[in-house]
CSV table of C-alpha atoms in Angstrom, one decimal:
chain,number,residue,atom,x,y,z
A,1,UNK,CA,-1.9,7.4,12.8
A,2,UNK,CA,-4.0,5.8,10.2
A,3,UNK,CA,-2.8,2.2,10.9
A,4,UNK,CA,-4.2,2.4,14.4
A,5,UNK,CA,-7.2,4.6,13.4
A,6,UNK,CA,-9.9,2.4,15.1
A,7,UNK,CA,-8.1,2.2,18.4
A,8,UNK,CA,-7.2,5.9,18.3
A,9,UNK,CA,-10.8,6.9,17.7
A,10,UNK,CA,-12.0,4.8,20.6
A,11,UNK,CA,-9.5,6.3,23.0
A,12,UNK,CA,-10.1,9.9,21.7
A,13,UNK,CA,-13.8,9.3,22.0
A,14,UNK,CA,-13.3,8.4,25.7
A,15,UNK,CA,-11.7,11.8,26.2
A,16,UNK,CA,-8.1,10.5,26.5
A,17,UNK,CA,-5.0,12.6,25.7
A,18,UNK,CA,-2.7,10.6,23.5
A,19,UNK,CA,0.9,10.9,22.3
A,20,UNK,CA,1.2,9.4,18.8
A,21,UNK,CA,4.7,8.2,17.6
A,22,UNK,CA,5.0,7.7,13.9
A,23,UNK,CA,7.9,6.3,11.9
A,24,UNK,CA,9.1,9.1,9.5
A,25,UNK,CA,12.3,7.5,8.2
A,26,UNK,CA,13.5,4.0,7.6
A,27,UNK,CA,17.1,3.3,6.7
A,28,UNK,CA,18.5,-0.1,6.1
A,29,UNK,CA,16.9,-3.2,7.7
A,30,UNK,CA,14.0,-2.3,9.9
A,31,UNK,CA,10.8,-4.3,10.9
A,32,UNK,CA,8.1,-1.7,10.2
A,33,UNK,CA,7.3,0.6,7.4
A,34,UNK,CA,7.3,4.4,7.1
A,35,UNK,CA,4.0,5.8,8.5
A,36,UNK,CA,3.6,3.0,11.1
A,37,UNK,CA,2.4,4.4,14.5
A,38,UNK,CA,2.3,3.6,18.1
A,39,UNK,CA,0.4,5.6,20.7
A,40,UNK,CA,0.4,6.0,24.5
A,41,UNK,CA,-2.6,7.5,26.3
A,42,UNK,CA,-2.7,9.4,29.5
A,43,UNK,CA,-3.5,6.2,31.5
A,44,UNK,CA,-0.3,4.6,30.2
A,45,UNK,CA,-2.0,2.2,27.8
A,46,UNK,CA,-0.2,1.4,24.5
A,47,UNK,CA,-1.8,1.2,21.0
A,48,UNK,CA,0.0,-0.4,18.1
A,49,UNK,CA,3.7,-1.1,17.7
A,50,UNK,CA,6.5,0.5,15.6
A,51,UNK,CA,9.4,-2.0,15.8
A,52,UNK,CA,8.2,-5.4,17.0
A,53,UNK,CA,9.7,-4.8,20.4
A,54,UNK,CA,13.1,-3.4,19.7
A,55,UNK,CA,12.6,0.3,20.7
A,56,UNK,CA,9.1,0.3,22.2
A,57,UNK,CA,10.4,1.1,25.7
A,58,UNK,CA,12.3,4.2,24.6
A,59,UNK,CA,9.4,5.3,22.5
A,60,UNK,CA,7.0,4.9,25.4
A,61,UNK,CA,9.3,7.1,27.5
A,62,UNK,CA,9.3,9.7,24.8
A,63,UNK,CA,5.5,9.6,24.6
A,64,UNK,CA,5.2,10.1,28.3
A,65,UNK,CA,7.5,13.2,28.0
A,66,UNK,CA,5.3,14.6,25.2
A,67,UNK,CA,2.1,14.1,27.3
A,68,UNK,CA,3.8,15.9,30.2
A,69,UNK,CA,5.2,18.9,28.2
A,70,UNK,CA,3.0,19.0,25.1
A,71,UNK,CA,6.2,19.6,23.1
A,72,UNK,CA,6.7,17.3,20.0
A,73,UNK,CA,9.8,15.2,19.7
A,74,UNK,CA,11.7,13.9,16.7
A,75,UNK,CA,13.9,11.0,17.9
A,76,UNK,CA,16.2,8.5,16.1
A,77,UNK,CA,16.7,4.9,17.0
A,78,UNK,CA,19.3,2.6,15.4
A,79,UNK,CA,21.7,-0.3,16.0
A,80,UNK,CA,24.2,0.2,18.8
A,81,UNK,CA,27.2,-2.0,19.3
A,82,UNK,CA,28.0,-0.7,22.8
A,83,UNK,CA,25.4,-1.2,25.5
A,84,UNK,CA,23.3,-4.3,24.6
A,85,UNK,CA,20.5,-2.8,26.6
A,86,UNK,CA,20.5,0.6,24.9
A,87,UNK,CA,17.5,1.3,22.7
A,88,UNK,CA,18.3,0.2,19.2
A,89,UNK,CA,17.3,-2.1,16.3
A,90,UNK,CA,19.0,-5.4,16.6
A,91,UNK,CA,18.3,-5.9,12.8
A,92,UNK,CA,20.9,-3.2,12.1
A,93,UNK,CA,18.6,-0.5,10.7
A,94,UNK,CA,17.7,3.0,11.7
A,95,UNK,CA,14.3,4.6,12.2
A,96,UNK,CA,13.3,8.1,13.0
A,97,UNK,CA,10.1,8.6,15.0
A,98,UNK,CA,8.0,11.8,15.4
A,99,UNK,CA,6.0,12.0,18.7
A,100,UNK,CA,3.2,14.5,19.2
A,101,UNK,CA,0.1,14.9,21.3
A,102,UNK,CA,-3.4,14.6,20.0
A,103,UNK,CA,-6.8,15.1,21.7
A,104,UNK,CA,-10.4,15.3,20.5
A,105,UNK,CA,-10.9,18.7,22.1
A,106,UNK,CA,-9.1,21.5,24.1
A,107,UNK,CA,-6.4,23.9,23.1
A,108,UNK,CA,-3.4,21.6,23.1
A,109,UNK,CA,-3.1,18.9,20.4
A,110,UNK,CA,-6.7,19.2,19.4
A,111,UNK,CA,-7.4,17.4,16.1
A,112,UNK,CA,-9.3,19.2,13.4
A,113,UNK,CA,-12.7,17.6,12.6
A,114,UNK,CA,-11.4,16.9,9.1
A,115,UNK,CA,-8.5,14.9,10.5
A,116,UNK,CA,-11.0,12.9,12.6
A,117,UNK,CA,-12.9,12.3,9.4
A,118,UNK,CA,-9.7,10.7,7.8
A,119,UNK,CA,-9.4,8.4,10.8
A,120,UNK,CA,-13.0,7.4,10.4
A,121,UNK,CA,-12.5,6.8,6.7
A,122,UNK,CA,-9.6,4.6,7.4
A,123,UNK,CA,-11.5,2.6,10.0
A,124,UNK,CA,-14.3,2.1,7.5
A,125,UNK,CA,-12.0,0.9,4.7
A,126,UNK,CA,-12.1,4.1,2.6
A,127,UNK,CA,-9.2,6.0,1.1
A,128,UNK,CA,-7.7,8.6,3.5
A,129,UNK,CA,-4.6,10.6,4.1
A,130,UNK,CA,-3.0,13.0,6.6
A,131,UNK,CA,0.0,15.2,6.4
A,132,UNK,CA,2.0,15.8,9.6
A,133,UNK,CA,4.6,18.6,9.9
A,134,UNK,CA,7.5,16.8,11.7
A,135,UNK,CA,10.3,19.4,11.5
A,136,UNK,CA,10.3,23.2,11.2
A,137,UNK,CA,7.6,25.7,11.9
A,138,UNK,CA,4.4,24.3,13.4
A,139,UNK,CA,5.8,20.8,14.0
A,140,UNK,CA,2.9,18.6,15.1
A,141,UNK,CA,0.4,20.2,12.8
A,142,UNK,CA,-1.8,17.6,11.1
A,143,UNK,CA,-3.6,18.5,7.8
A,144,UNK,CA,-6.3,16.2,6.3
A,145,UNK,CA,-6.8,15.3,2.7
A,146,UNK,CA,-10.4,16.6,3.0
A,147,UNK,CA,-9.2,20.1,4.0
A,148,UNK,CA,-10.9,22.8,1.8
A,149,UNK,CA,-9.0,24.6,-0.9
A,150,UNK,CA,-10.0,28.1,0.2
A,151,UNK,CA,-8.3,27.7,3.6
A,152,UNK,CA,-5.5,30.3,3.6
A,153,UNK,CA,-3.7,29.8,6.9
A,154,UNK,CA,-3.3,27.1,9.4
A,155,UNK,CA,-1.3,27.1,12.7
A,156,UNK,CA,1.4,29.5,11.4
A,157,UNK,CA,1.6,28.0,7.9
A,158,UNK,CA,1.2,30.4,5.0
A,159,UNK,CA,-1.4,29.7,2.4
A,160,UNK,CA,1.1,28.6,-0.3
A,161,UNK,CA,2.5,26.0,2.1
A,162,UNK,CA,-0.9,24.7,3.0
A,163,UNK,CA,-1.9,24.4,-0.6
A,164,UNK,CA,1.3,22.7,-1.6
A,165,UNK,CA,0.8,20.2,1.2
A,166,UNK,CA,-2.8,19.6,0.2
A,167,UNK,CA,-1.9,19.1,-3.4
A,168,UNK,CA,0.8,16.6,-2.5
A,169,UNK,CA,-1.5,14.8,-0.1
A,170,UNK,CA,-4.3,14.5,-2.6
A,171,UNK,CA,-1.9,12.9,-5.1
A,172,UNK,CA,-0.5,10.5,-2.6
A,173,UNK,CA,-4.0,9.4,-1.5
A,174,UNK,CA,-4.7,8.6,-5.1
A,175,UNK,CA,-1.5,6.6,-5.6
A,176,UNK,CA,-1.5,5.0,-2.2
A,177,UNK,CA,2.1,6.0,-1.5
A,178,UNK,CA,3.2,7.4,1.9
A,179,UNK,CA,6.4,9.4,2.2
A,180,UNK,CA,8.1,12.6,3.3
A,181,UNK,CA,8.7,15.9,1.4
A,182,UNK,CA,10.3,19.3,2.2
A,183,UNK,CA,7.9,22.1,1.8
A,184,UNK,CA,8.9,25.8,1.7
A,185,UNK,CA,7.1,28.1,4.1
A,186,UNK,CA,8.2,31.7,4.2
A,187,UNK,CA,11.8,30.7,3.2
A,188,UNK,CA,11.9,28.0,5.9
A,189,UNK,CA,11.9,24.3,4.9
A,190,UNK,CA,9.3,22.3,6.6
A,191,UNK,CA,9.6,18.5,6.6
A,192,UNK,CA,6.2,16.9,6.1
A,193,UNK,CA,5.2,13.3,6.5
A,194,UNK,CA,2.4,12.1,4.3
A,195,UNK,CA,0.6,9.0,5.6
A,196,UNK,CA,-2.1,7.5,3.4
A,197,UNK,CA,-4.5,4.6,3.6
A,198,UNK,CA,-5.7,3.5,0.2
A,199,UNK,CA,-8.4,1.0,-0.7
A,200,UNK,CA,-7.2,-2.5,-1.3
A,201,UNK,CA,-5.6,-3.0,-4.7
A,202,UNK,CA,-7.5,-5.2,-7.1
A,203,UNK,CA,-6.5,-8.7,-8.2
A,204,UNK,CA,-8.6,-9.7,-11.3
A,205,UNK,CA,-8.4,-13.4,-12.1
A,206,UNK,CA,-9.8,-14.6,-15.4
A,207,UNK,CA,-10.7,-18.2,-15.7
A,208,UNK,CA,-12.7,-20.3,-13.1
A,209,UNK,CA,-10.2,-23.1,-12.7
A,210,UNK,CA,-8.4,-24.8,-9.8
A,211,UNK,CA,-5.4,-22.6,-10.2
A,212,UNK,CA,-7.7,-19.5,-9.9
A,213,UNK,CA,-9.1,-20.8,-6.6
A,214,UNK,CA,-5.7,-21.2,-5.1
A,215,UNK,CA,-4.6,-17.8,-6.5
A,216,UNK,CA,-7.7,-16.2,-5.0
A,217,UNK,CA,-7.0,-17.7,-1.6
A,218,UNK,CA,-3.4,-16.5,-1.6
A,219,UNK,CA,-4.2,-13.0,-3.0
A,220,UNK,CA,-6.9,-12.6,-0.3
A,221,UNK,CA,-4.2,-13.2,2.4
A,222,UNK,CA,-2.0,-10.5,0.9
A,223,UNK,CA,-4.8,-7.9,1.1
A,224,UNK,CA,-6.1,-7.8,-2.5
A,225,UNK,CA,-9.7,-7.2,-3.4
A,226,UNK,CA,-10.1,-10.4,-5.5
A,227,UNK,CA,-12.4,-10.7,-8.5
A,228,UNK,CA,-12.8,-14.0,-10.4
A,229,UNK,CA,-14.3,-13.7,-13.9
A,230,UNK,CA,-15.4,-16.4,-16.4
A,231,UNK,CA,-18.0,-16.5,-19.1
A,232,UNK,CA,-19.2,-20.0,-18.0
A,233,UNK,CA,-21.9,-19.8,-15.2
A,234,UNK,CA,-21.4,-23.5,-14.4
A,235,UNK,CA,-17.9,-22.9,-13.2
A,236,UNK,CA,-18.0,-19.2,-12.0
A,237,UNK,CA,-19.8,-19.7,-8.7
A,238,UNK,CA,-19.2,-18.2,-5.3
A,239,UNK,CA,-19.1,-21.7,-3.8
A,240,UNK,CA,-16.0,-22.6,-5.9
A,241,UNK,CA,-14.2,-19.4,-4.9
A,242,UNK,CA,-15.1,-18.6,-1.3
A,243,UNK,CA,-12.2,-16.3,-0.7
A,244,UNK,CA,-13.0,-14.0,-3.7
A,245,UNK,CA,-14.7,-10.7,-3.0
A,246,UNK,CA,-16.8,-11.1,-6.1
A,247,UNK,CA,-17.3,-13.8,-8.8
A,248,UNK,CA,-18.5,-12.4,-12.1
A,249,UNK,CA,-20.1,-14.3,-15.0
A,250,UNK,CA,-19.2,-12.2,-18.1
A,251,UNK,CA,-17.2,-12.4,-21.3
A,252,UNK,CA,-13.6,-11.5,-20.0
A,253,UNK,CA,-12.7,-8.7,-22.3
A,254,UNK,CA,-16.1,-7.1,-21.9
A,255,UNK,CA,-15.9,-7.2,-18.2
A,256,UNK,CA,-12.4,-5.7,-18.2
A,257,UNK,CA,-13.5,-2.9,-20.5
A,258,UNK,CA,-16.4,-2.0,-18.1
A,259,UNK,CA,-14.7,-2.4,-14.7
A,260,UNK,CA,-12.5,0.1,-12.8
A,261,UNK,CA,-8.7,-0.4,-12.8
A,262,UNK,CA,-5.8,1.7,-11.6
A,263,UNK,CA,-2.0,1.6,-11.4
A,264,UNK,CA,-2.1,-1.0,-8.6
A,265,UNK,CA,-4.4,-3.5,-10.3
A,266,UNK,CA,-3.1,-7.0,-11.1
A,267,UNK,CA,-4.6,-8.9,-14.0
A,268,UNK,CA,-3.9,-12.7,-14.2
A,269,UNK,CA,-5.2,-14.6,-17.2
A,270,UNK,CA,-5.6,-18.3,-16.5
A,271,UNK,CA,-8.2,-19.2,-19.1
A,272,UNK,CA,-6.2,-21.3,-21.6
A,273,UNK,CA,-8.7,-20.4,-24.4
A,274,UNK,CA,-7.6,-18.1,-27.2
A,275,UNK,CA,-11.1,-16.8,-27.9
A,276,UNK,CA,-11.0,-15.4,-24.4
A,277,UNK,CA,-7.2,-14.7,-24.0
A,278,UNK,CA,-6.3,-12.7,-27.1
A,279,UNK,CA,-9.1,-10.0,-26.9
A,280,UNK,CA,-8.6,-9.8,-23.1
A,281,UNK,CA,-4.8,-9.4,-23.3
A,282,UNK,CA,-5.1,-7.0,-26.2
A,283,UNK,CA,-7.1,-4.7,-23.9
A,284,UNK,CA,-5.2,-5.4,-20.7
A,285,UNK,CA,-1.8,-4.6,-22.1
A,286,UNK,CA,-3.0,-1.2,-23.1
A,287,UNK,CA,-4.2,-0.3,-19.6
A,288,UNK,CA,-2.0,1.5,-17.0
A,289,UNK,CA,-2.1,-1.3,-14.5
A,290,UNK,CA,0.6,-2.8,-12.3
A,291,UNK,CA,0.9,-6.3,-13.7
A,292,UNK,CA,-0.5,-8.4,-16.6
A,293,UNK,CA,0.3,-12.1,-16.6
A,294,UNK,CA,-1.0,-15.1,-18.4
A,295,UNK,CA,-0.6,-18.9,-17.8
A,296,UNK,CA,0.7,-20.7,-20.9
A,297,UNK,CA,3.1,-23.3,-22.2
A,298,UNK,CA,5.9,-22.1,-24.4
A,299,UNK,CA,4.0,-23.0,-27.6
A,300,UNK,CA,0.8,-21.3,-26.4
A,301,UNK,CA,2.8,-18.2,-25.5
A,302,UNK,CA,4.2,-18.0,-28.9
A,303,UNK,CA,0.8,-18.3,-30.6
A,304,UNK,CA,-0.6,-15.6,-28.3
A,305,UNK,CA,2.3,-13.3,-29.1
A,306,UNK,CA,1.7,-13.8,-32.8
A,307,UNK,CA,-2.0,-13.1,-32.5
A,308,UNK,CA,-1.4,-10.0,-30.4
A,309,UNK,CA,1.1,-8.7,-32.9
A,310,UNK,CA,-1.5,-9.2,-35.6
A,311,UNK,CA,-4.0,-7.3,-33.4
A,312,UNK,CA,-1.7,-4.3,-33.5
A,313,UNK,CA,0.2,-4.4,-30.2
A,314,UNK,CA,3.8,-3.1,-30.4
A,315,UNK,CA,7.0,-4.4,-28.8
A,316,UNK,CA,6.6,-2.1,-25.7
A,317,UNK,CA,3.1,-3.3,-25.0
A,318,UNK,CA,4.1,-6.9,-25.5
A,319,UNK,CA,7.1,-6.5,-23.2
A,320,UNK,CA,4.6,-5.9,-20.3
A,321,UNK,CA,3.2,-9.4,-20.6
A,322,UNK,CA,4.4,-11.8,-17.9
A,323,UNK,CA,4.0,-15.1,-19.7
A,324,UNK,CA,4.4,-17.9,-18.9
A,325,UNK,CA,3.3,-16.3,-15.6
A,326,UNK,CA,5.2,-16.8,-12.3
A,327,UNK,CA,8.8,-17.2,-11.0
A,328,UNK,CA,10.7,-20.4,-11.4
A,329,UNK,CA,10.2,-22.0,-7.9
A,330,UNK,CA,9.8,-25.6,-9.1
A,331,UNK,CA,6.3,-25.9,-7.8
A,332,UNK,CA,3.4,-27.6,-9.7
A,333,UNK,CA,0.3,-27.8,-7.5
A,334,UNK,CA,-2.3,-25.0,-7.8
A,335,UNK,CA,-1.2,-23.7,-4.4
A,336,UNK,CA,2.5,-23.7,-5.3
A,337,UNK,CA,1.7,-22.0,-8.6
A,338,UNK,CA,-0.2,-19.3,-6.7
A,339,UNK,CA,2.9,-18.6,-4.6
A,340,UNK,CA,5.0,-18.5,-7.8
A,341,UNK,CA,2.6,-16.0,-9.5
A,342,UNK,CA,2.4,-13.7,-6.4
A,343,UNK,CA,6.2,-13.8,-6.0
A,344,UNK,CA,6.5,-12.4,-9.5
A,345,UNK,CA,3.8,-9.8,-8.8
A,346,UNK,CA,5.8,-8.6,-5.7
A,347,UNK,CA,9.1,-8.7,-7.5
A,348,UNK,CA,7.7,-6.7,-10.4
A,349,UNK,CA,6.3,-4.1,-8.0
A,350,UNK,CA,9.5,-3.7,-6.0
A,351,UNK,CA,12.1,-4.2,-8.8
A,352,UNK,CA,13.7,-7.0,-6.9
A,353,UNK,CA,15.4,-9.9,-8.6
A,354,UNK,CA,13.8,-12.8,-6.6
A,355,UNK,CA,17.2,-14.2,-5.6
A,356,UNK,CA,17.7,-16.2,-2.4
A,357,UNK,CA,18.5,-13.7,0.5
A,358,UNK,CA,21.5,-15.9,1.6
A,359,UNK,CA,23.1,-15.3,-1.8
A,360,UNK,CA,22.9,-11.5,-1.4
A,361,UNK,CA,24.7,-8.9,0.7
A,362,UNK,CA,23.6,-5.6,2.2
A,363,UNK,CA,20.4,-4.8,4.0
A,364,UNK,CA,17.4,-7.2,3.8
A,365,UNK,CA,14.7,-4.5,3.8
A,366,UNK,CA,15.7,-2.4,0.9
A,367,UNK,CA,13.8,0.6,-0.3
A,368,UNK,CA,11.5,-0.6,-3.1
A,369,UNK,CA,12.1,0.8,-6.5
A,370,UNK,CA,9.2,3.1,-7.6
A,371,UNK,CA,7.9,1.7,-10.9
A,372,UNK,CA,5.4,3.3,-13.2
A,373,UNK,CA,2.9,0.9,-14.7
A,374,UNK,CA,3.9,0.2,-18.3
A,375,UNK,CA,7.6,1.0,-17.8
C-alpha cells in the first residue's frame, strides 16, 4: 500500500472503492520486492505494478473479484512449464499476493483514520508503517504504526495480538525492514505482513573533491540523502555538489559527532588528509552505522591503521573499515570510482560476493542476508 500511497489517497479521496494487491512472499527470482502493491478501483483503473507485466492480468481479475464480493484473497503465482499463457513468472520465481478491499468510508473495507495518516506520511516522505493480517482471523485488517497503546480490541483481534503487532510494527518502522510474522491470537496463528516506508538512508561524504561530486551524483540516484562535508569553505559549496541534499562547512569529526546517524548510514571518507581522517575514522568506526569506507593507497592505509591503533581502536573496530574503499572493477575516473564504492556498499549490505552473475548458479534475486552494523 505504501509504495502507491499518493495515487491511493487520490483515488480514495474521490470516493472510489479499491482492491489492493500486495506481495506477501517472494521466493527465488522475482522482479518486485515484498510489500510492493498494485491496486484496481471500481472503475477498472490500475495503480502500480507488482511484477512488471508477468501476472498483472491474473491479479487484475482477482482484484475485480474482491471488489465484487468483499472477500479477501491470498493467491500464488509462479513459473509454469505447461501453458505458456497461464499466469506465471517467466523469471522462474514465485510470489504470493494478498488482495483486499479498502475504502475511505462505509462499513466494508473502511480504512481507519490512522492508516490514512500512514499513507499521508509516506506521500510526504516521512517514516510510516502498516500491518496487514493476510491469513487467519480478521484477514484484511490493517493496523497503523500510529495506533494507540491503550487500544484493546480490533476487528476480532485480542488485545495481546494487537499489542504484539504494534510492537513489531514500531520496531520495523525504525529499522526500515518490511516482512511477515506469525502472531498468536487466541491460540490461532495469524500471518501478518508488515510494510514500512522509512526516510532515505544517509550517505555522508567527507572531502570536497571531484570523487566526492561523482559519488554524490550516484548516491542521489540510489535514493540516499546525501551530505558532503569539508572544513574548507572555498571547496565545500552547493555549486560544486548540485546533487547533494546538503553541503556542510565544518571540521569533519566535529560534524559527525553532532549529526544524526543510524544503522543504515553510509560514511565515506575521501579527504586524503590525516589531520581530518584519523579523528574522523576513530569516531566513525565506533558508531553503529552500516558502512565506513576510506579512500587510500596501500601505504596511506597502513599509516592510518597504525594511527587508529594508537588511538585505542581494537581489531574488531578496525575490521569494519573498508579501505582502500570500493570493489575491484578496474575503473579510474571519479564516476567509475563512485560505481566501485557503491557496489561495495551494496555488497556489504546484502552479504553478496560481488561475482559476475554468469559465473554463479541458482536464482538471481536471492534473499539478502540481514547484517547488523558492526558485525
